[in-house]
Short mmCIF file of C-alpha atoms and ligand atoms in Angstrom, two decimals:
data_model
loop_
_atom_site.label_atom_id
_atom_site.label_comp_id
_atom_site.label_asym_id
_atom_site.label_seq_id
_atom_site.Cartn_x
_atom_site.Cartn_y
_atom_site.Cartn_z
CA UNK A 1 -57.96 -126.80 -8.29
CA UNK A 2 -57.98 -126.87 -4.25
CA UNK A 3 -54.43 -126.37 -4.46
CA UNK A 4 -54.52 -123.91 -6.78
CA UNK A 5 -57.22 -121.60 -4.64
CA UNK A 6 -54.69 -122.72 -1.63
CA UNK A 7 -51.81 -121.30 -2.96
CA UNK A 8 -53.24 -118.03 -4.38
CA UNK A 9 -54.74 -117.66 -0.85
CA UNK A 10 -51.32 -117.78 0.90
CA UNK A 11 -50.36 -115.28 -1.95
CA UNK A 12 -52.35 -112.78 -1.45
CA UNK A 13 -51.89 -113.18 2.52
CA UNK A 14 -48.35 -112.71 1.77
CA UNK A 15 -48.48 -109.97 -0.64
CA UNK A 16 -50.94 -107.66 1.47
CA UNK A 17 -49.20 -107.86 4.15
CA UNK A 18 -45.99 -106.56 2.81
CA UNK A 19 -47.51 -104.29 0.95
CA UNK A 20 -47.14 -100.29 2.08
CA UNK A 21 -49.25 -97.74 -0.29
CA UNK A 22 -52.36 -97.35 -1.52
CA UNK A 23 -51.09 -97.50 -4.98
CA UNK A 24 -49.61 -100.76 -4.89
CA UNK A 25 -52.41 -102.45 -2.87
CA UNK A 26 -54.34 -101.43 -5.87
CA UNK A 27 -52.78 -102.57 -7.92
CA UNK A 28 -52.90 -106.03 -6.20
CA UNK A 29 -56.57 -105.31 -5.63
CA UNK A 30 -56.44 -105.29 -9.93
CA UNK A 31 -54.62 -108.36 -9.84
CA UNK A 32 -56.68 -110.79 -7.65
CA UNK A 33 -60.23 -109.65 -7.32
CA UNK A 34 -61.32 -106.81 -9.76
CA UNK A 35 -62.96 -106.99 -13.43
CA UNK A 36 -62.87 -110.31 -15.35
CA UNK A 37 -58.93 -110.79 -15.69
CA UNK A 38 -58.34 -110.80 -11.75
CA UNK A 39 -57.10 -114.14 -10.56
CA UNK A 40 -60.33 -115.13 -8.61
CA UNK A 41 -62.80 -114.08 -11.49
CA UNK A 42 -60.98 -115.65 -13.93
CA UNK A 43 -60.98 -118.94 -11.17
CA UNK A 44 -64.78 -118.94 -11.50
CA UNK A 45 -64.61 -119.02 -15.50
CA UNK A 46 -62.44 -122.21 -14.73
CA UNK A 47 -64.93 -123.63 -12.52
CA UNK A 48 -66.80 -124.38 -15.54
CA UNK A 49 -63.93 -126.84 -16.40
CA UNK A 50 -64.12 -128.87 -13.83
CA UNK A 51 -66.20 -132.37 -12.66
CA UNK A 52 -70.02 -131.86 -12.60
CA UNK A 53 -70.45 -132.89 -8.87
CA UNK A 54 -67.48 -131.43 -7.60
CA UNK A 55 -68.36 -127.61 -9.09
CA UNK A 56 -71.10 -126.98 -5.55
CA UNK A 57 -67.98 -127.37 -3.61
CA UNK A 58 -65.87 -125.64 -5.61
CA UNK A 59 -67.96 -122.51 -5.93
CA UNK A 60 -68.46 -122.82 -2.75
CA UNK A 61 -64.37 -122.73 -2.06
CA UNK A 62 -64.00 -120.01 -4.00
CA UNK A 63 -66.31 -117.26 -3.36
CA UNK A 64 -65.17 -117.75 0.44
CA UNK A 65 -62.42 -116.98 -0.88
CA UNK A 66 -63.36 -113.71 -2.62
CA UNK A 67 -65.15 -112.79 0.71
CA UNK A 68 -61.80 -113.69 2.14
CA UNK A 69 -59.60 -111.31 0.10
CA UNK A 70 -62.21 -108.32 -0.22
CA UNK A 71 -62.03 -108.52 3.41
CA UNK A 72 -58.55 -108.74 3.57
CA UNK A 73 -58.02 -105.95 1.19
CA UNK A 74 -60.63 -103.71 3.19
CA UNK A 75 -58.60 -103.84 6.60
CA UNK A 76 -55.39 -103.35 4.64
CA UNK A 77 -56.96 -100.42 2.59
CA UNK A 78 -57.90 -98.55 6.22
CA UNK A 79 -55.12 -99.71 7.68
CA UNK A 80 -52.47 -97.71 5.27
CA UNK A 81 -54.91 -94.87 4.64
CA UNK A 82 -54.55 -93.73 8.36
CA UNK A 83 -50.68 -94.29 7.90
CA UNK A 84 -50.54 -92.12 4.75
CA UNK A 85 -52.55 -89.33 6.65
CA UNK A 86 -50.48 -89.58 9.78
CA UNK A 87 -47.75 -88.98 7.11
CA UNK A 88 -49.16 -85.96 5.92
CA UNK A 89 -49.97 -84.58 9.10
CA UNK A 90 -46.28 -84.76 9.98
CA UNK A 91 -44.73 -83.46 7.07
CA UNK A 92 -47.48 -80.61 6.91
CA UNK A 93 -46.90 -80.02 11.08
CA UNK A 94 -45.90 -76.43 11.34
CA UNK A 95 -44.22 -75.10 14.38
CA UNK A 96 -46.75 -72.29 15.53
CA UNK A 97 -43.99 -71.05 18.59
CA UNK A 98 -41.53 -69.87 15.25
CA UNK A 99 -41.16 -66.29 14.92
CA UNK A 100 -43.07 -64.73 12.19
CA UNK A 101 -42.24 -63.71 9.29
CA UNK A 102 -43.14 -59.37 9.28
CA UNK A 103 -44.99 -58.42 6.05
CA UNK A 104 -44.58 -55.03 4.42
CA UNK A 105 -45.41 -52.20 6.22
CA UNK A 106 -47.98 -50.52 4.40
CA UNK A 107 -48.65 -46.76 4.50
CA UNK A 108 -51.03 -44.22 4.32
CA UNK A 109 -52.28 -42.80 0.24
CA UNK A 110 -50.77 -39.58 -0.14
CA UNK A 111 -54.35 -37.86 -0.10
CA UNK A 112 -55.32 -39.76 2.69
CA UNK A 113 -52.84 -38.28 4.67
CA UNK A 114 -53.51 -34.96 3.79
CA UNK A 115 -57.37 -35.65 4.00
CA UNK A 116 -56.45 -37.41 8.18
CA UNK A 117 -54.71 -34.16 8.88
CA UNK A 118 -57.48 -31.45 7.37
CA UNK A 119 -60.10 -33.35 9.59
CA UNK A 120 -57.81 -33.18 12.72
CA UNK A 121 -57.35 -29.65 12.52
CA UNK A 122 -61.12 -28.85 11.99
CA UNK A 123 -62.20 -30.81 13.95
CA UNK A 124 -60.08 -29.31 17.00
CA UNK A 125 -62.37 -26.39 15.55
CA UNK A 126 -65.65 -27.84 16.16
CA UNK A 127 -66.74 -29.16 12.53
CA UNK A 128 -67.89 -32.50 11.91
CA UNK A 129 -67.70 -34.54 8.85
CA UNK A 130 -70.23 -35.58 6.36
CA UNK A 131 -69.81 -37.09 3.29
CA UNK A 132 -72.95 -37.22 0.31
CA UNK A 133 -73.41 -38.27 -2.41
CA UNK A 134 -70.97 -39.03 -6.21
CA UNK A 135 -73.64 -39.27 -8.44
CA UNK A 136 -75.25 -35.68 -8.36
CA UNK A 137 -78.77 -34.35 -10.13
CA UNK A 138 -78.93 -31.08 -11.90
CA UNK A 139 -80.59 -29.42 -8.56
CA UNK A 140 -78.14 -30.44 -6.23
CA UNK A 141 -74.89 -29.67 -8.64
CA UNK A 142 -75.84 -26.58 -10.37
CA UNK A 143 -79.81 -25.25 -10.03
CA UNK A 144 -79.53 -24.87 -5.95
CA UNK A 145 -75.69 -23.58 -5.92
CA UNK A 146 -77.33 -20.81 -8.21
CA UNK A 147 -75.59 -21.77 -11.42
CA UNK A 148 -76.94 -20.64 -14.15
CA UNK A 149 -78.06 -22.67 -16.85
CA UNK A 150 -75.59 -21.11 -19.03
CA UNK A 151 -72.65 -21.52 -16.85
CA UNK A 152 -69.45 -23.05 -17.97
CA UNK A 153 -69.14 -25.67 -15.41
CA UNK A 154 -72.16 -26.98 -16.99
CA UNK A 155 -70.58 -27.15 -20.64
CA UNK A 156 -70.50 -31.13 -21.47
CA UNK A 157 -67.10 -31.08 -21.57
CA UNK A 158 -66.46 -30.39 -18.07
CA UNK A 159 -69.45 -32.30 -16.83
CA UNK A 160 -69.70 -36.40 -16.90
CA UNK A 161 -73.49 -36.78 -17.47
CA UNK A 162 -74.85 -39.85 -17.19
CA UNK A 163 -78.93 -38.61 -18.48
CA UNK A 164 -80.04 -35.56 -18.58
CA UNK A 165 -80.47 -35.12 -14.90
CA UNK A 166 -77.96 -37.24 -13.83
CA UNK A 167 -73.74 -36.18 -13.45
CA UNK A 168 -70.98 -37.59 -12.15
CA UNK A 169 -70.53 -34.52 -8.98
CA UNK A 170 -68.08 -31.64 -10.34
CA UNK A 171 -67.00 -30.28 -7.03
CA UNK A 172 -68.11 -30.91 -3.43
CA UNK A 173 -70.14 -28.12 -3.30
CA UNK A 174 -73.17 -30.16 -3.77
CA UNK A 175 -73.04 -31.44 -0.13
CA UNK A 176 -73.31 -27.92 1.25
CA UNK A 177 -77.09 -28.03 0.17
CA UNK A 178 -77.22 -31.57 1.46
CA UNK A 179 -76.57 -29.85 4.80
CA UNK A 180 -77.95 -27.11 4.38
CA UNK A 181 -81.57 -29.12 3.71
CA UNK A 182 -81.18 -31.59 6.18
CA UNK A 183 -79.16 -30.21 9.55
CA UNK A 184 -80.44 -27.40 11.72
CA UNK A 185 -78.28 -24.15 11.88
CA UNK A 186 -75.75 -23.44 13.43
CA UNK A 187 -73.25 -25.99 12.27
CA UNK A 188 -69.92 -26.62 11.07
CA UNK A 189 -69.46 -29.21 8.48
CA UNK A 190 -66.45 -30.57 6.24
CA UNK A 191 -67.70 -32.35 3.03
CA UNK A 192 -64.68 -34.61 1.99
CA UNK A 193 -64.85 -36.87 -1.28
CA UNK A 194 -64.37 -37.68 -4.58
CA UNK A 195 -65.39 -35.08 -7.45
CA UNK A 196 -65.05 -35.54 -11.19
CA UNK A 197 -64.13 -33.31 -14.29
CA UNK A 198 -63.43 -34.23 -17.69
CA UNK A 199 -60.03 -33.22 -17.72
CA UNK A 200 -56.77 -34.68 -17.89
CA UNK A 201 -53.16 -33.70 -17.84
CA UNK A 202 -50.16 -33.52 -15.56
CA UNK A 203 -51.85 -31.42 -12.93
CA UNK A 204 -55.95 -32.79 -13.65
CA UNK A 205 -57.03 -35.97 -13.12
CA UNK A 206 -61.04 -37.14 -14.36
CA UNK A 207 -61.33 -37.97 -10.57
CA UNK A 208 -59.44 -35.99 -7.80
CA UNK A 209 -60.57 -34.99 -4.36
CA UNK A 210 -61.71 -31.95 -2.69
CA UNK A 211 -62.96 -31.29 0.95
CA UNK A 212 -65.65 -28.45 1.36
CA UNK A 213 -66.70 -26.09 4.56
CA UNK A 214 -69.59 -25.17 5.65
CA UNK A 215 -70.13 -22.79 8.19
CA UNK A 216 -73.83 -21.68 8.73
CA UNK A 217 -74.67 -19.58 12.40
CA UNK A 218 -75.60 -15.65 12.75
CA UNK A 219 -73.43 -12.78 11.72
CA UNK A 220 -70.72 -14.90 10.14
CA UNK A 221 -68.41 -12.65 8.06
CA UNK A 222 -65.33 -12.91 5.92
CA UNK A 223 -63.25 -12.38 8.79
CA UNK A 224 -64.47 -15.54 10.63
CA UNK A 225 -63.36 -17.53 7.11
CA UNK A 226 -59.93 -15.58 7.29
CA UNK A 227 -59.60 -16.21 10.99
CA UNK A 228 -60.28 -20.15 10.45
CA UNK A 229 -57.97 -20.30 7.43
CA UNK A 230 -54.82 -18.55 9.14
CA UNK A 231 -54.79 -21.28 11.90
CA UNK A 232 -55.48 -23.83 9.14
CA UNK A 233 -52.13 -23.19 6.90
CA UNK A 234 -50.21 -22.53 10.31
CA UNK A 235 -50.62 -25.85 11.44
CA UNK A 236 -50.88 -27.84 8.04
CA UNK A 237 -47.90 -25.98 6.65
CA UNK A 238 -45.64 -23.98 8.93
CA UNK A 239 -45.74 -21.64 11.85
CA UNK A 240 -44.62 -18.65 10.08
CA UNK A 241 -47.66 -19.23 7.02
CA UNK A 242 -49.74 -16.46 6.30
CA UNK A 243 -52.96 -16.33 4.26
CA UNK A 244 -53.79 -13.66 1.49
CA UNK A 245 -57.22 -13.19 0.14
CA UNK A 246 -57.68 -12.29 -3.73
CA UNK A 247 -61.37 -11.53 -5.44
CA UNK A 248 -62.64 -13.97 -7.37
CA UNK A 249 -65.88 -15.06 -8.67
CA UNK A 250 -68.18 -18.30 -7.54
CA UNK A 251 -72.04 -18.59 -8.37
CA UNK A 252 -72.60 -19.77 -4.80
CA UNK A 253 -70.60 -17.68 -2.60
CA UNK A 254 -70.84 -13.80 -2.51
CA UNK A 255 -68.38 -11.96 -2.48
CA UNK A 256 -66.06 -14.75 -3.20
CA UNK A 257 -62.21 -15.08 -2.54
CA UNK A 258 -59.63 -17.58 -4.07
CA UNK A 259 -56.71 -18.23 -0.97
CA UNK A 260 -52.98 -18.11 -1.28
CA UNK A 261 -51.04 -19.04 1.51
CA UNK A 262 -47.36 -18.01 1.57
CA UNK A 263 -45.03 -19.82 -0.72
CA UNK A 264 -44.13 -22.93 2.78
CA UNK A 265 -41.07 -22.94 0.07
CA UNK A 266 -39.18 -20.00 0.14
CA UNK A 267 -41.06 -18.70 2.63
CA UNK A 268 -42.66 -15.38 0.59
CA UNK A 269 -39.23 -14.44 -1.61
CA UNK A 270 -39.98 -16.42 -4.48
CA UNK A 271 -38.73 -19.98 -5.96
CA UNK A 272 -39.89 -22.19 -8.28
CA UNK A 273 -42.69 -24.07 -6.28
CA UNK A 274 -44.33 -20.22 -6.02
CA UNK A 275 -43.03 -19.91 -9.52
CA UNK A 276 -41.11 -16.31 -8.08
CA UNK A 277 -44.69 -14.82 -6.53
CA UNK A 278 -44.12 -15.60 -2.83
CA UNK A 279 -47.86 -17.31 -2.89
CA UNK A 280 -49.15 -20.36 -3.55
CA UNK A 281 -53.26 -20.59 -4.01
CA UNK A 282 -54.30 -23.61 -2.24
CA UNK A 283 -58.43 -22.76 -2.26
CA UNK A 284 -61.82 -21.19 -3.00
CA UNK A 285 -64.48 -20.07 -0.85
CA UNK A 286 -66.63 -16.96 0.25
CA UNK A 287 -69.71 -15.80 2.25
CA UNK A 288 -72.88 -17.93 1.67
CA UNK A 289 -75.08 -16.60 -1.36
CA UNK A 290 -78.22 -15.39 -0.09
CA UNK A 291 -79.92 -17.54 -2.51
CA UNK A 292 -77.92 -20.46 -2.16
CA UNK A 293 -79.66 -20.26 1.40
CA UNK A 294 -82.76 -19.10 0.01
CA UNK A 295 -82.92 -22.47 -2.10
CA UNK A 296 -82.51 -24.60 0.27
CA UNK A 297 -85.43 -22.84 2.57
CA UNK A 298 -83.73 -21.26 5.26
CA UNK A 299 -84.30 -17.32 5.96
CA UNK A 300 -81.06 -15.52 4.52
CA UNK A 301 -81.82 -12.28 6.48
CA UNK A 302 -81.15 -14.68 9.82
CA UNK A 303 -78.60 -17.30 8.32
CA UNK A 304 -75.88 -16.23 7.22
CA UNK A 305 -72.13 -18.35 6.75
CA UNK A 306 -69.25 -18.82 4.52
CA UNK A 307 -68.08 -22.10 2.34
CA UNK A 308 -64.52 -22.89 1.02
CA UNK A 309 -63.31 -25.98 -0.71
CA UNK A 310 -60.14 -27.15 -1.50
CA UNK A 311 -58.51 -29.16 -3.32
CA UNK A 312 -56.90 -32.81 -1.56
CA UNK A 313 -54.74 -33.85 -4.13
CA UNK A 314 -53.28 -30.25 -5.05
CA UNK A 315 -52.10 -30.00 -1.36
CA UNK A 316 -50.90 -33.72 -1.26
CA UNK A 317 -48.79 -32.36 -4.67
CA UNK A 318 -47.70 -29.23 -3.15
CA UNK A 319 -46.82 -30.90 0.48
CA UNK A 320 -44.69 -34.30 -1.03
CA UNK A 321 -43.28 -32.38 -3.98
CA UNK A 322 -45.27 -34.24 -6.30
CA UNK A 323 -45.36 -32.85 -10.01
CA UNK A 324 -47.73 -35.00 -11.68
CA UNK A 325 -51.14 -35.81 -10.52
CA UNK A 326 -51.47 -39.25 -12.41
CA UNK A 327 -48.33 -40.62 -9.58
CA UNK A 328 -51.01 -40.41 -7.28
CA UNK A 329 -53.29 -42.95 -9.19
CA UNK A 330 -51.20 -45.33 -11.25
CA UNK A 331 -50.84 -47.47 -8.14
CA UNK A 332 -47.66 -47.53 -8.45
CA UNK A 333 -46.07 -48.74 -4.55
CA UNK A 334 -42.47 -47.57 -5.21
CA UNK A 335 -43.65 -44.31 -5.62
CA UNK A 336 -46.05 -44.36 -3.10
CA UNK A 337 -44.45 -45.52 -0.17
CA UNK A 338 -41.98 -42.29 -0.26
CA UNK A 339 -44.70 -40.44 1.00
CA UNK A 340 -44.96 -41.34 4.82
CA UNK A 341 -47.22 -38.99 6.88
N1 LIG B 1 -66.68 -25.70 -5.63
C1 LIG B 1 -65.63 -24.77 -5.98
C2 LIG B 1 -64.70 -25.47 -6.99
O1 LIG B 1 -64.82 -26.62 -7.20
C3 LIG B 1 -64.82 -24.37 -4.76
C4 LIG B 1 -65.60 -23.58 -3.79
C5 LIG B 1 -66.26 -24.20 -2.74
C6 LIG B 1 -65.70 -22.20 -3.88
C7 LIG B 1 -66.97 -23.46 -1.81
C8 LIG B 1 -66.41 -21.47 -2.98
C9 LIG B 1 -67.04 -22.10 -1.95
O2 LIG B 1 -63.87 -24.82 -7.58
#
């Protein structure tokens, strides 16, 4: 049995030391020292075989042994592990001096573009931006913009409620009283953001985005709003743009005005993006309702100012040529990436 222990010694001496992964020193590990079938467990079932008086030094032999290989196996286990992660290191070494590779140059949203430029050119006019709240009450979207209980931008379909109280905002409008309750006159604000009607088809989307003016100082008059608007369209659409006023009607500004500016087209004789008018309306506004200031407890016979708001996707449309509002918000990148500021 001394020969036996000998020889699997010399064995396992051998075999670890030629051996080169962690798999197959396992699998050695299996075969000499692990569970009941490995070499040296099954040697101490034999021990029971032999002579009485010659099983102390036996046993003795052979769990130096064990000690022996467990050792043996240890060192050879660390040993290969810090080859194998050498290994790795190498063939994950990447060469940080390469060139890189250039991703996709992304661009601008349509109605961001449109929204960067409208905020440049007002703000070369002294306004500065503010932007409230989506999720309106009844006060802030209707009551203090003097609409009506009966008026048809509250009918349900229009209107996303989410209580009684509660709406998804309509128009922008809502952040003029925001303003007007919370900033000291004068001021110039723009109120850009995202409004939402319960409407859909090629040129309505549930959520699209306006931009709303606020102008509140002493003796401010229609001509200020005209004066403001004609170096708007100049510089967002061309030199040569002009802006025509038409009567219209909004609860919250009196008199009120809806704004064409000349077809950037055709120029004024008529094509098919003025559909043969010469104009194109691109917003609404008006003077200040005295109780629109009233409501928000400022003195209307001192305060005075007009409002406009406009829409960001209908001049994103009308700028890139777009003819359906829903290219805007599908996401899709092939179609969006055509329309670099
Ligand atoms: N809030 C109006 C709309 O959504 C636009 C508007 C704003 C009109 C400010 C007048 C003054 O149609």
């Amino acid at each position: 049995m001394e020969q036996k222990i000998a020889e699997i010694k010399e064995r396992i001496e051998k075999e670890v030391a030629a051996t080169k992964t962690s798999k197959i020193l396992f699998e050695l590990k299996v075969k000499y020292i692990l569970g009941k079938t490995g070499e040296i467990p099954a040697l101490m079932k034999e021990l029971g075989k032999a002579p009485k008086e010659d099983r102390p030094k036996l046993g003795k032999v052979i769990n130096e042994l064990k000690e022996w290989a467990t050792e043996a196996f240890a060192n050879k286990e660390s040993e290969i592990s810090a080859l194998e992660r050498q290994a790795r290191y190498e063939a994950e070494k990447i060469d940080i001096t390469m060139p890189a590779k250039r991703g996709g140059e992304g661009s601008l949203h349509p109605v961001s573009v449109v929204k960067g430029q409208l905020i440049d050119i007002f703000a070369g006019m002294g306004f500065k931006v503010s932007e409230t709240r989506e999720i309106e009450d009844d006060f802030y979207n209707f009551t203090a913009l003097n609409t009506p209980k009966e008026h048809p931008a509250r009918d349900k379909q229009d209107t996303f409620y989410i209580n009684d109280d509660l709406m998804l905002r309509t128009h922008t409008s809502p952040g003029q009283i925001h303003t007007l309750k919370t900033v000291e006159p004068p001021f110039k604000v723009l109120i850009p953001g995202r409004v939402y009607r319960a409407d859909d088809d090629a040129t309505h989307s549930p959520m699209f985005h306006q931009m709303e003016g606020l102008v509140i100082d002493k003796h401010i008059t229609m001509c200020d709003l005209q004066g403001m608007l004609d170096v708007l369209v100049k510089k967002m659409f061309s030199e040569g743009a002009k802006t025509r006023f038409r009567p219209s009607f909004f609860p919250f500004t009196e008199p009120s005005v809806e704004v064409d500016v000349s077809c950037f087209e055709c120029g004024g004789k008529g094509c098919k993006l003025c559909k043969g008018t010469g104009w194109i309306e691109i917003l609404g506004g008006g003077i200040v309702n005295r109780k629109v200031i009233e409501n928000c407890g400022l003195d209307p016979d001192k305060y005075t100012g007009f409002a406009f708001g406009l829409g960001l996707d209908r001049i994103a449309m009308l700028k890139y040529g777009i003819n359906n509002i829903h290219i805007l918000y599908e996401g899709d990148l092939r179609a969006l990436k055509q329309f670099k500021e």
